[in-house]
XYZ file of C-alpha atoms in Angstrom:
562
model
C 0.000 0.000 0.000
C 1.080 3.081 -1.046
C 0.201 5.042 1.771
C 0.122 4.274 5.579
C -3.439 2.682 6.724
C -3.847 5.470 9.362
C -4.752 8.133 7.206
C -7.698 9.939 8.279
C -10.697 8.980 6.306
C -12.658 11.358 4.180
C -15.287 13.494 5.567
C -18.037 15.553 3.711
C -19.044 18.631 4.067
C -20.928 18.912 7.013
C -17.433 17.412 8.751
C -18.707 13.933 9.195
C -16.709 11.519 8.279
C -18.162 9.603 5.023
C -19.199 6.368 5.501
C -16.815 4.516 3.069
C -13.422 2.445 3.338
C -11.968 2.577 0.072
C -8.483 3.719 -1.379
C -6.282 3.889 1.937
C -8.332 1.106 3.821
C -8.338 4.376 6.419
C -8.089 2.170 9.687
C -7.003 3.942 12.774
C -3.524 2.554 13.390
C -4.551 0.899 16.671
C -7.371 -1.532 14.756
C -7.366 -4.992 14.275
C -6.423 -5.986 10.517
C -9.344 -7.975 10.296
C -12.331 -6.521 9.338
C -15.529 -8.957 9.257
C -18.558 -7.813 6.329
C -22.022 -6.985 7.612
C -23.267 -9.566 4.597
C -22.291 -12.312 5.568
C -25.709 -13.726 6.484
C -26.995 -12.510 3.171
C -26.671 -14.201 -0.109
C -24.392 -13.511 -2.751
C -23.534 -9.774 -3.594
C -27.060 -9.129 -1.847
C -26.625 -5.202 -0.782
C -25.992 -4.410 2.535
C -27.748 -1.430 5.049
C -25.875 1.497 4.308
C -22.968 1.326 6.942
C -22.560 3.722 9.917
C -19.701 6.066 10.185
C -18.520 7.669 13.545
C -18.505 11.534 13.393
C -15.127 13.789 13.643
C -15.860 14.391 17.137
C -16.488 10.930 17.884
C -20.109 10.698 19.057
C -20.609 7.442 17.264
C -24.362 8.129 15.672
C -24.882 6.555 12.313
C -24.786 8.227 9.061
C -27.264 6.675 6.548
C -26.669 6.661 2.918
C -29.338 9.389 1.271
C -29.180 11.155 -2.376
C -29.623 14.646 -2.658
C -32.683 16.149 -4.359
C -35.640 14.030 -5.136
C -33.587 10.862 -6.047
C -34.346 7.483 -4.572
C -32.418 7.030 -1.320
C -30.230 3.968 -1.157
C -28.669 1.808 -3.168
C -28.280 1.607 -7.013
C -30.981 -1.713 -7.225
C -33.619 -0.067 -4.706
C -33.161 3.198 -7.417
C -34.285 0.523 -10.156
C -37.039 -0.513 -8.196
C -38.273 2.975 -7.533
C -37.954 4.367 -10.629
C -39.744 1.185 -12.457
C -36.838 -0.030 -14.306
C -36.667 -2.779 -16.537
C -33.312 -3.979 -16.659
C -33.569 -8.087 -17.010
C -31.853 -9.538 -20.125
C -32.047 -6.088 -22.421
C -31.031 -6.834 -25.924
C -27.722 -5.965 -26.678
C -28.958 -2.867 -28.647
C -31.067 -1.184 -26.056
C -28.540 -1.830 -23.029
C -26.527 1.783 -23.371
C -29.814 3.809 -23.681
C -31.149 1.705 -21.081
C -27.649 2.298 -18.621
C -27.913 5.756 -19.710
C -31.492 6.367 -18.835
C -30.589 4.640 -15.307
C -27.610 6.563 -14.679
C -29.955 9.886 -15.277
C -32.499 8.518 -12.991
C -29.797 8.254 -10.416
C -28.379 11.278 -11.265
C -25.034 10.139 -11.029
C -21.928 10.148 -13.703
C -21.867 7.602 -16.373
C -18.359 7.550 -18.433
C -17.587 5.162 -21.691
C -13.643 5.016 -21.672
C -12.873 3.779 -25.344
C -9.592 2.402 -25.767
C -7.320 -0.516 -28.420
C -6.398 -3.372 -27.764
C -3.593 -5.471 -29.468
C -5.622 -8.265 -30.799
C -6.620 -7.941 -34.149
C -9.929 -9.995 -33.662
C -11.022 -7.444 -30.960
C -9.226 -4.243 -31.485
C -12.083 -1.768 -29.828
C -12.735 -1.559 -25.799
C -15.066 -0.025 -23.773
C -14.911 0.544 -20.133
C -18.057 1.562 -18.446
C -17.831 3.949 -15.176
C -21.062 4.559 -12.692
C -20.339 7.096 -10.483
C -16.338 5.991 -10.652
C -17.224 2.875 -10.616
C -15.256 0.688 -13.091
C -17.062 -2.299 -14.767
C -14.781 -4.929 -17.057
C -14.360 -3.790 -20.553
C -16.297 -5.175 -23.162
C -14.091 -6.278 -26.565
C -15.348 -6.190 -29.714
C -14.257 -5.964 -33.554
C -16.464 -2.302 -33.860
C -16.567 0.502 -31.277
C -20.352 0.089 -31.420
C -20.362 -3.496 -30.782
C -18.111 -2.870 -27.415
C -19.996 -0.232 -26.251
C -22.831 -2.561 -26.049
C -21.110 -5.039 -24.123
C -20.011 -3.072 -21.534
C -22.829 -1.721 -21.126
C -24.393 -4.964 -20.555
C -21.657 -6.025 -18.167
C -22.791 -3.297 -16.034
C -26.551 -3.667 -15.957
C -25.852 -7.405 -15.739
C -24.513 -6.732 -11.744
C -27.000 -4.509 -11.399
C -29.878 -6.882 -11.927
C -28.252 -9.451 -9.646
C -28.904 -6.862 -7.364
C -32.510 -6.310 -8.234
C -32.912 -10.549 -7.442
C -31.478 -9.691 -3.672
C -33.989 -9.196 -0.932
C -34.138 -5.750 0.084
C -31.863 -4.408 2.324
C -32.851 -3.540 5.593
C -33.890 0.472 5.960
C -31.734 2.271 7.619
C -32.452 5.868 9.886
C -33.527 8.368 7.784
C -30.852 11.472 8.595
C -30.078 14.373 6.400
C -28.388 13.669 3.217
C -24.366 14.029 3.421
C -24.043 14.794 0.251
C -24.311 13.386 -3.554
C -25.122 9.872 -3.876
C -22.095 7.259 -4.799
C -21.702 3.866 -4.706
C -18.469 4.477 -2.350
C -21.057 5.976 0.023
C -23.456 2.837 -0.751
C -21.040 -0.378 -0.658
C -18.432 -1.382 1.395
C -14.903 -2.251 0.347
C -15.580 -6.003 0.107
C -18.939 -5.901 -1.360
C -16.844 -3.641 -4.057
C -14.487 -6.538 -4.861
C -17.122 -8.783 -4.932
C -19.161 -7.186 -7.473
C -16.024 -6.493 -9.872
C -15.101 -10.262 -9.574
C -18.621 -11.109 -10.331
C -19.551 -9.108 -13.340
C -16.048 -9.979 -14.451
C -16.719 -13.842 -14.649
C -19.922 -13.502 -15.749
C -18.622 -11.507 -18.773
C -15.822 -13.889 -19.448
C -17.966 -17.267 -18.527
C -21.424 -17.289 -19.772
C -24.452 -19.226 -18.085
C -24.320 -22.110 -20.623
C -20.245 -22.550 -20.787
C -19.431 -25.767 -19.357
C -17.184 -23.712 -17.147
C -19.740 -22.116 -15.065
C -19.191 -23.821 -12.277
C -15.485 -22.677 -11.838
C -16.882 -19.546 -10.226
C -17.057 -21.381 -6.835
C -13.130 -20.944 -6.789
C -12.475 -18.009 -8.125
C -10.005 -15.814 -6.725
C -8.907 -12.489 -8.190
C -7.110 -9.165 -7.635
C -8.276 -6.001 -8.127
C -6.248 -2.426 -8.943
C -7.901 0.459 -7.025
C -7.393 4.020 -8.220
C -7.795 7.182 -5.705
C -8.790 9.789 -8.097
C -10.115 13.013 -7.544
C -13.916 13.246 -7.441
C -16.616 16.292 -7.206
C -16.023 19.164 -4.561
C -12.491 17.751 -3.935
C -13.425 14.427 -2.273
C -11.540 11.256 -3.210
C -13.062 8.443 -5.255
C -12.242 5.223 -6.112
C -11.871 3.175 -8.921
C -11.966 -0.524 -8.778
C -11.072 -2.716 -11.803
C -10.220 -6.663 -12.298
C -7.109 -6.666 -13.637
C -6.102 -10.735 -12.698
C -8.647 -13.691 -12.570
C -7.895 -17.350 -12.000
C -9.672 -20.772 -10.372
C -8.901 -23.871 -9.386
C -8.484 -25.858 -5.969
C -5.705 -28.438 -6.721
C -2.283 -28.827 -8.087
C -0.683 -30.858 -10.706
C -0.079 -34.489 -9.596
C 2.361 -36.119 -11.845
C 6.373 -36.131 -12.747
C 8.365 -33.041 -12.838
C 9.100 -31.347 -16.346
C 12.386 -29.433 -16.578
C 11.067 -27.502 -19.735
C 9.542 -24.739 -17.951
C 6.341 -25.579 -19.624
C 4.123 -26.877 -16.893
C 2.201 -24.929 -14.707
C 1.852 -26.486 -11.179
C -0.076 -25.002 -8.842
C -3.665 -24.214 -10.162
C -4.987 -22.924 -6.823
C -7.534 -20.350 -8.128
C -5.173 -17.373 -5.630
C -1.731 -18.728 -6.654
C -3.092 -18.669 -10.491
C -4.858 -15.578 -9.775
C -1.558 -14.026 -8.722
C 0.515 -15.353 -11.514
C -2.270 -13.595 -14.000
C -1.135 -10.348 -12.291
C 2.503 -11.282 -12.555
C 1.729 -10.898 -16.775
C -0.706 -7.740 -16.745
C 2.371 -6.417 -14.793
C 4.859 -7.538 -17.598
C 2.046 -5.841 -20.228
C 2.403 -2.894 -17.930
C 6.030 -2.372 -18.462
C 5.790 -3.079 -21.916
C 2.709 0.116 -22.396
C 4.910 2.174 -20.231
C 7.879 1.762 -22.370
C 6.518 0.999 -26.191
C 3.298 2.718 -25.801
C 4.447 6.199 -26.177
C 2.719 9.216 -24.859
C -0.859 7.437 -24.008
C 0.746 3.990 -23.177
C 3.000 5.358 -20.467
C -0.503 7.524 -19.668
C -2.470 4.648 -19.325
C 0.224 2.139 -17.552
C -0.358 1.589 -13.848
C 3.328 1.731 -13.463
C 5.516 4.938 -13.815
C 9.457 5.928 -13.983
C 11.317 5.892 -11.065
C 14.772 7.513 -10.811
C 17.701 6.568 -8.829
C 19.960 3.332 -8.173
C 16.916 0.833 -7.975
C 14.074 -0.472 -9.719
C 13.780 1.527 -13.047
C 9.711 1.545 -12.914
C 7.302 1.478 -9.721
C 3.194 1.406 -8.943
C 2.013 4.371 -9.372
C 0.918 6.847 -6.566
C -2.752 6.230 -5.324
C -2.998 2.637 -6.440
C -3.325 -0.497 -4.508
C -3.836 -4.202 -4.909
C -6.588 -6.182 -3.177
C -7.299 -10.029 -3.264
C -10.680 -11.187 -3.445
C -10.693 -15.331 -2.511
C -13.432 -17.445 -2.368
C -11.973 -20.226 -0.785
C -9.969 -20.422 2.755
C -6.462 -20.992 1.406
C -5.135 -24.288 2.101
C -2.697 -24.967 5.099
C -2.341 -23.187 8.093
C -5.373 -21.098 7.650
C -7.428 -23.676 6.837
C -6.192 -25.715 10.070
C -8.759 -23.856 12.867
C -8.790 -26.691 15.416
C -5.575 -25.747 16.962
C -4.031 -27.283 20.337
C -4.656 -25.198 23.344
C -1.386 -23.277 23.504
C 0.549 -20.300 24.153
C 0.914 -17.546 21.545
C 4.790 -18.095 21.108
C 4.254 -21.442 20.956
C 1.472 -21.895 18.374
C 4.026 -21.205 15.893
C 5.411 -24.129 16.329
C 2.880 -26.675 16.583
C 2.177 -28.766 13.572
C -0.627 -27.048 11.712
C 1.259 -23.688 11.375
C 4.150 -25.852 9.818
C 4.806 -25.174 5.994
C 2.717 -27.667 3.912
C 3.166 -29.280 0.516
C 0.690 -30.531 -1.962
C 2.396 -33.629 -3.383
C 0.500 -36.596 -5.567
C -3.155 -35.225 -4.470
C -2.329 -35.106 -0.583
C -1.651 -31.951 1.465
C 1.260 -33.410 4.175
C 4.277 -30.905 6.465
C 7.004 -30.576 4.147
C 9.064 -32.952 6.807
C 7.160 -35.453 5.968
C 7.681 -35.594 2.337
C 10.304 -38.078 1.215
C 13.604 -36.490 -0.522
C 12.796 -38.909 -3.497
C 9.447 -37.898 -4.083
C 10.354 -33.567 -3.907
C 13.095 -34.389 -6.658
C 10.717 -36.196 -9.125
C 7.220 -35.098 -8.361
C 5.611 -31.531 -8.815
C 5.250 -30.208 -5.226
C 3.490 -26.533 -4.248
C 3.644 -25.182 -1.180
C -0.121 -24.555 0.584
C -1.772 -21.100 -0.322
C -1.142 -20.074 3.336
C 2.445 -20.496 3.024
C 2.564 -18.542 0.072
C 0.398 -16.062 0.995
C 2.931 -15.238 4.152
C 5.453 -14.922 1.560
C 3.985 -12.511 -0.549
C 3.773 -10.476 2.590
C 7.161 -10.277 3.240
C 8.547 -10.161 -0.309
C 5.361 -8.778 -2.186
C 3.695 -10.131 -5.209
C 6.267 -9.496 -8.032
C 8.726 -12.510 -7.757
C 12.190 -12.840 -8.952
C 11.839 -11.773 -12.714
C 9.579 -8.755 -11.812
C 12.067 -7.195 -9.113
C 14.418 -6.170 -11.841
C 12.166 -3.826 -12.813
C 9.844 -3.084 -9.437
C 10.195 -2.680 -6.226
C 8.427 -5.177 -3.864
C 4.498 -4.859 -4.485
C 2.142 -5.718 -1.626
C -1.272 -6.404 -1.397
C -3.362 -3.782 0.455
C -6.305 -6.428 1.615
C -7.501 -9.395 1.378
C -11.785 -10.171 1.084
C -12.287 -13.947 2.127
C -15.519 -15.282 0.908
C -15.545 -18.265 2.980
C -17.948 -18.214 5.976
C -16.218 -21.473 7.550
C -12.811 -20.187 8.765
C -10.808 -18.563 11.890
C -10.137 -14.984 11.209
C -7.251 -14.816 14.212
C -6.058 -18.240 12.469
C -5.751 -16.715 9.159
C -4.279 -13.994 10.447
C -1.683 -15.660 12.259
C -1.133 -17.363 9.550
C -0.408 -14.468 7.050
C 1.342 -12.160 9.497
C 3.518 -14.203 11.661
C 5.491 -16.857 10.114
C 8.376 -16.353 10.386
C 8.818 -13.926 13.406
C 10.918 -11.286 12.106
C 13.065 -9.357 14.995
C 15.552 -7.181 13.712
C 17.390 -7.461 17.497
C 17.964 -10.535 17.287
C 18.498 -10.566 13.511
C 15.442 -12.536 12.599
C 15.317 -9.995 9.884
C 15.794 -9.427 5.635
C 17.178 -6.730 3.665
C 15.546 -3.467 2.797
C 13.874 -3.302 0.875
C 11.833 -6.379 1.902
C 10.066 -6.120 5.517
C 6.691 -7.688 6.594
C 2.947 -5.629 5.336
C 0.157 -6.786 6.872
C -2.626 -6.592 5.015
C -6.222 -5.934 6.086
C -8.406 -8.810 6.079
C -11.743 -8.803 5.080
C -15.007 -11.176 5.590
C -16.776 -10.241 2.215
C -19.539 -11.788 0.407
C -19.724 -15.129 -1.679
C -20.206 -14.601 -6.326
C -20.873 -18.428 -6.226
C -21.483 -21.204 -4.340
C -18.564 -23.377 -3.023
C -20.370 -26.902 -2.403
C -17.074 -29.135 -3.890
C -19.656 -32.041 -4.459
C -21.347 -30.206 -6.813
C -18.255 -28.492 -8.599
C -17.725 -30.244 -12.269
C -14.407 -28.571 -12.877
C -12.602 -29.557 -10.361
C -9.889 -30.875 -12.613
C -9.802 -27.401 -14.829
C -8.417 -24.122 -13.907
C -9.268 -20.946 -15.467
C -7.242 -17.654 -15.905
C -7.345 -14.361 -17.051
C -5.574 -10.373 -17.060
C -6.555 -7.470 -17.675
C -5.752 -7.296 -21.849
C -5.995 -10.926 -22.560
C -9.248 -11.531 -25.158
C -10.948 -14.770 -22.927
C -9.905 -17.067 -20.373
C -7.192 -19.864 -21.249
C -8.631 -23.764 -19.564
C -5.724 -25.218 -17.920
C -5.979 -29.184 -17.263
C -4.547 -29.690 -13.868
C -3.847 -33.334 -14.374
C -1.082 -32.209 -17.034
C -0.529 -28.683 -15.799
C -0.680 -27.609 -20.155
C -3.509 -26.034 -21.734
C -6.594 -28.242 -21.936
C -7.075 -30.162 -25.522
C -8.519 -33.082 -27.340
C -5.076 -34.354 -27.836
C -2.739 -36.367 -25.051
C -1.185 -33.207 -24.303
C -1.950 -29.457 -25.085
C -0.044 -26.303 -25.416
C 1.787 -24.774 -22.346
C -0.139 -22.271 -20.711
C 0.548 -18.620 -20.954
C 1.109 -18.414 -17.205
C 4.394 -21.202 -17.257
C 7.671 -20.198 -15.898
C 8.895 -20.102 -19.585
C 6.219 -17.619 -20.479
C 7.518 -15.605 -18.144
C 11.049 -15.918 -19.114
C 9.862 -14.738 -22.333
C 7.834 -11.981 -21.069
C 11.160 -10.926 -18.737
C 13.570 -10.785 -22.113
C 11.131 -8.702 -23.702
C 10.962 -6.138 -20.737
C 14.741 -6.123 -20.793
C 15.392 -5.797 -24.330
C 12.248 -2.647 -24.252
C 14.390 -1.021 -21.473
C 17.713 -1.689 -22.690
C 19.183 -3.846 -20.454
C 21.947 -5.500 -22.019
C 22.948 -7.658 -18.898
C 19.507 -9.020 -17.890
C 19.467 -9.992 -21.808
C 22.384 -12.020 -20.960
C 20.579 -14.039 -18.183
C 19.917 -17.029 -20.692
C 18.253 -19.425 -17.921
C 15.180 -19.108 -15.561
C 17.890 -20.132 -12.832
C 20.036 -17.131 -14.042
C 16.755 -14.586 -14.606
C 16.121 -15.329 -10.782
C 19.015 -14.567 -9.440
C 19.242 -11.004 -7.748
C 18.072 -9.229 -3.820
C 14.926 -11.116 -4.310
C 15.937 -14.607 -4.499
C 18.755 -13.596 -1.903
C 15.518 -12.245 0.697
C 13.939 -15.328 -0.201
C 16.829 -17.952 0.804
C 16.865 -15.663 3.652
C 13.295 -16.276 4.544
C 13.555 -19.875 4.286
C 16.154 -19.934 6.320
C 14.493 -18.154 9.546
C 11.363 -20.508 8.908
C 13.573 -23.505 9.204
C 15.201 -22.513 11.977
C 12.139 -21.651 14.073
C 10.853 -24.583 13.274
C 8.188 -24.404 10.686
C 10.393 -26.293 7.584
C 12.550 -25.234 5.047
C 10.949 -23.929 1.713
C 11.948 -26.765 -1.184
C 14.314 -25.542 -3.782
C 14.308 -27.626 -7.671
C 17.318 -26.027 -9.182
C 16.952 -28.206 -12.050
C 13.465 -26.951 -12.986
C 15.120 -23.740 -13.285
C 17.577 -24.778 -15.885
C 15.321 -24.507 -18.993
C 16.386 -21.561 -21.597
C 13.633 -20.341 -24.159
């Protein structure tokens, strides 16, 4: 996170602080980083009551959600209902004068962003933003044709809206100001309703697929821009999508070409890994509009040539508890400094189907079988050394998630947070610590609301993982059983998310920047080497010495060259 989660929140005019928690996650600095959702006893993406805020002076009296003028009060489906409108299933033809006249209604902003895209089959895109509000672009092969779609995108989470029960009335106050949806939804119901229109648009009703979206994990890019009378808005957009909830079983490849962990927040994360790589790319190729529109700007000195722009931040939205630690919530009755130690917070590896403490797993079967580390382990990683990995941190500095929404109604939030935050224990007196710039960010940790449901029993795709970034056309099907690109032959392509897609994607950053001597890093093995992978032997190092297990190393599987 760019800036520090203390910052005083946003207040309106009247003083009163506004009843959002957006850009900065603007948590006093004494708060608990977990943050549980009102909705959780609601269905999917049902709206909320508008949430309270506590006053600058701190009398603690509820601030209800109200539009100015004559407008509905509420949110964006009761306006619909009010107002009479018909929004179910519009043809694709009606859906922009039908956003439009909805929008009015509302009385709220209502942008089309028309952009390019690089594939010749769709070169037009439209992104749709309500009140700031940024909806997935619709591709198409005519600027009409895109328009259309987003605009069906948009009205399509609207109407599952409309299908909720309605939301509890909340007490009627004066209004604070213009309506927005930042004033209407919390931060997690936010993510939520980006991931959801986002599958939806990408997965229809009748794909086979469907039922992926009971795994789906995602992150989201959150802009702080400025918005009317000076007050800040946000923009969310999904910019990396992926599902799954297993890992390849079979032999090792040394080719680079496999893709083994299809976890839908490990895959989710390695789709952000190549919009970041397209980032670079539009920063550096793009000219005057591509280093406009890239998320990622210049930064001078000694370091990282490029870094995250100012006022954006990363947020994971998971549907699923991640596997390992987290997911162990029937801990031993211990003490706090001991808990660490005790077998469930141990790092675990999923090896031929079965989840087991990396102790456990036999030398034999680490060298010749395809072994991932839990989602818990990794996602205590990421928190130390952020989300870029070894290839990225020539060019970035160490990116860290902001938050993290958790869709899952069956877990420990103090277990998950241990989880995250505390393995290893990092003391810099008694040099239990990394180099700078790596240290540990804790993220805040949401209880959100569900896009699917998760019943495993009923989930047909079990075996498939799907995954997408902001820029790619559709999703690509990954068959976990071969860890390659699902086909009707034996064996499909690799997947566009393999280590040696990502060598490739690292070669072309280097030669667009120049850089003769990361050119001359022919092997993954050699790509990786650097401060990262230096903080990272570091790290496994302090989690085998207090006890949790060493992280495995393949060297070999690092050996390929494109």
């Amino acid at each position: 996170m760019a800036s520090p989660a203390s910052a005083a929140a946003g207040a309106d005019d009247s003083g009163r602080r506004k009843p959002r928690l957006a850009a900065s996650l603007k948590i006093s600095s004494g708060s608990s980083p977990w943050r549980s959702s009102a909705g959780l006893s609601r269905g999917p993406l049902e709206p909320a009551p508008a949430p309270s805020a506590v006053g600058s002076e701190g009398d603690g009296r509820p601030l209800a959600s109200a539009a100015a003028g004559d407008r509905p009060a509420g949110d964006f489906p009761k306006a619909a209902r009010q107002w009479g409108l018909q929004l179910e299933e519009p043809p694709p033809e009606e859906a922009v004068a039908l956003l439009t006249k909805y929008a009015a209604h509302l009385g709220v902003s209502l942008i089309f962003r028309e952009d390019q895209t690089a594939d010749p089959c769709f070169p037009f895109s439209v992104c749709v933003e309500l009140d700031g509000v940024a909806f997935p672009v619709g591709t198409a092969n005519s600027k009409k044709k895109a328009k259309q779609q987003a605009a069906l995108s948009a009205l399509s989470y609207i109407q599952s809206q409309l299908e909720s029960p309605e939301s509890p009335k909340t007490p009627s106050r004066p209004p604070p100001g213009s309506l927005s949806v930042e004033n209407i939804l919390t931060h997690e119901q936010r993510c939520a309703a980006v991931v959801s229109a986002g599958f939806d648009r990408l997965v229809d009703e009748a794909s086979p697929y469907r039922a992926c979206k009971g795994t789906v994990a995602a992150v989201i890019l959150e802009r702080e821009v400025p918005g009317a009378r000076g007050h800040a808005k946000e923009i969310y957009e999904l910019v990396a999508l992926g599902t799954g909830s297993s890992s390849c079983p079979g032999w090792l490849e040394f080719s680079g070409r496999q893709l083994h962990d299809c976890h839908g927040l490990v895959i989710a994360r390695r789709a952000l890994l190549r919009f970041l790589f397209r980032q670079l790319l539009l920063a550096t190729q793009g000219g005057p509009k591509g280093r406009e529109r890239s998320v990622l700007a210049p930064q001078p000195g000694p370091g990282p040539p490029f870094a995250l722009k100012p006022r954006i931040f990363l947020h994971f939205y998971v549907s699923n508890t991640p596997k390992g630690a987290a997911h162990d919530i029937c801990l031993p009755p211990s003490s706090k400094g001991s808990l660490l130690h005790s077998t469930p917070f141990r790092l675990q590896a999923h090896i031929r189907g079965e989840l087991k403490p990396v102790c456990y797993v036999a030398p034999i079967l680490r060298d010749t079988h395809v072994g991932c580390l839990s989602a818990s382990d990794k996602l205590a990683r990421w928190a130390v050394l952020g989300l870029g990995g070894a290839l990225l941190a020539h060019f970035l500095p160490p990116l860290y998630a902001t938050s993290l929404v958790l869709a899952d109604p069956c877990h420990d939030p103090p277990t998950l947070s241990s989880a995250i935050h505390t393995r290893p224990s990092l003391d810099r007196d008694s040099g239990s610590c990394l180099p700078p710039p790596y240290t540990r960010n804790t993220m805040h940790l949401f209880s959100g609301p569900a896009v699917a449901p998760s019943d495993p029993t009923l989930n047909t795709c079990h075996d498939l993982s799907l995954n997408w970034s902001l820029g790619d056309p559709d999703v690509e099907v990954v068959d976990v059983t071969t860890g390659r690109v699902k086909a009707d032959a034996a064996l499909g392509p690799s997947s566009r998310l393999c280590k040696a897609a990502f060598l490739r994607a690292f070669h072309q950053a280097a030669q667009a920047l120049g850089k003769a001597h990361l050119l001359a890093l022919e092997t993954y093995e050699e790509a990786k080497a650097g401060p990262y992978q230096e903080a990272r032997q570091q790290l496994s190092l302090l989690l085998d010495q207090q006890g949790l297990g060493a992280w495995p190393s393949k060297p070999l599987v690092g050996k390929f060259r494109n």
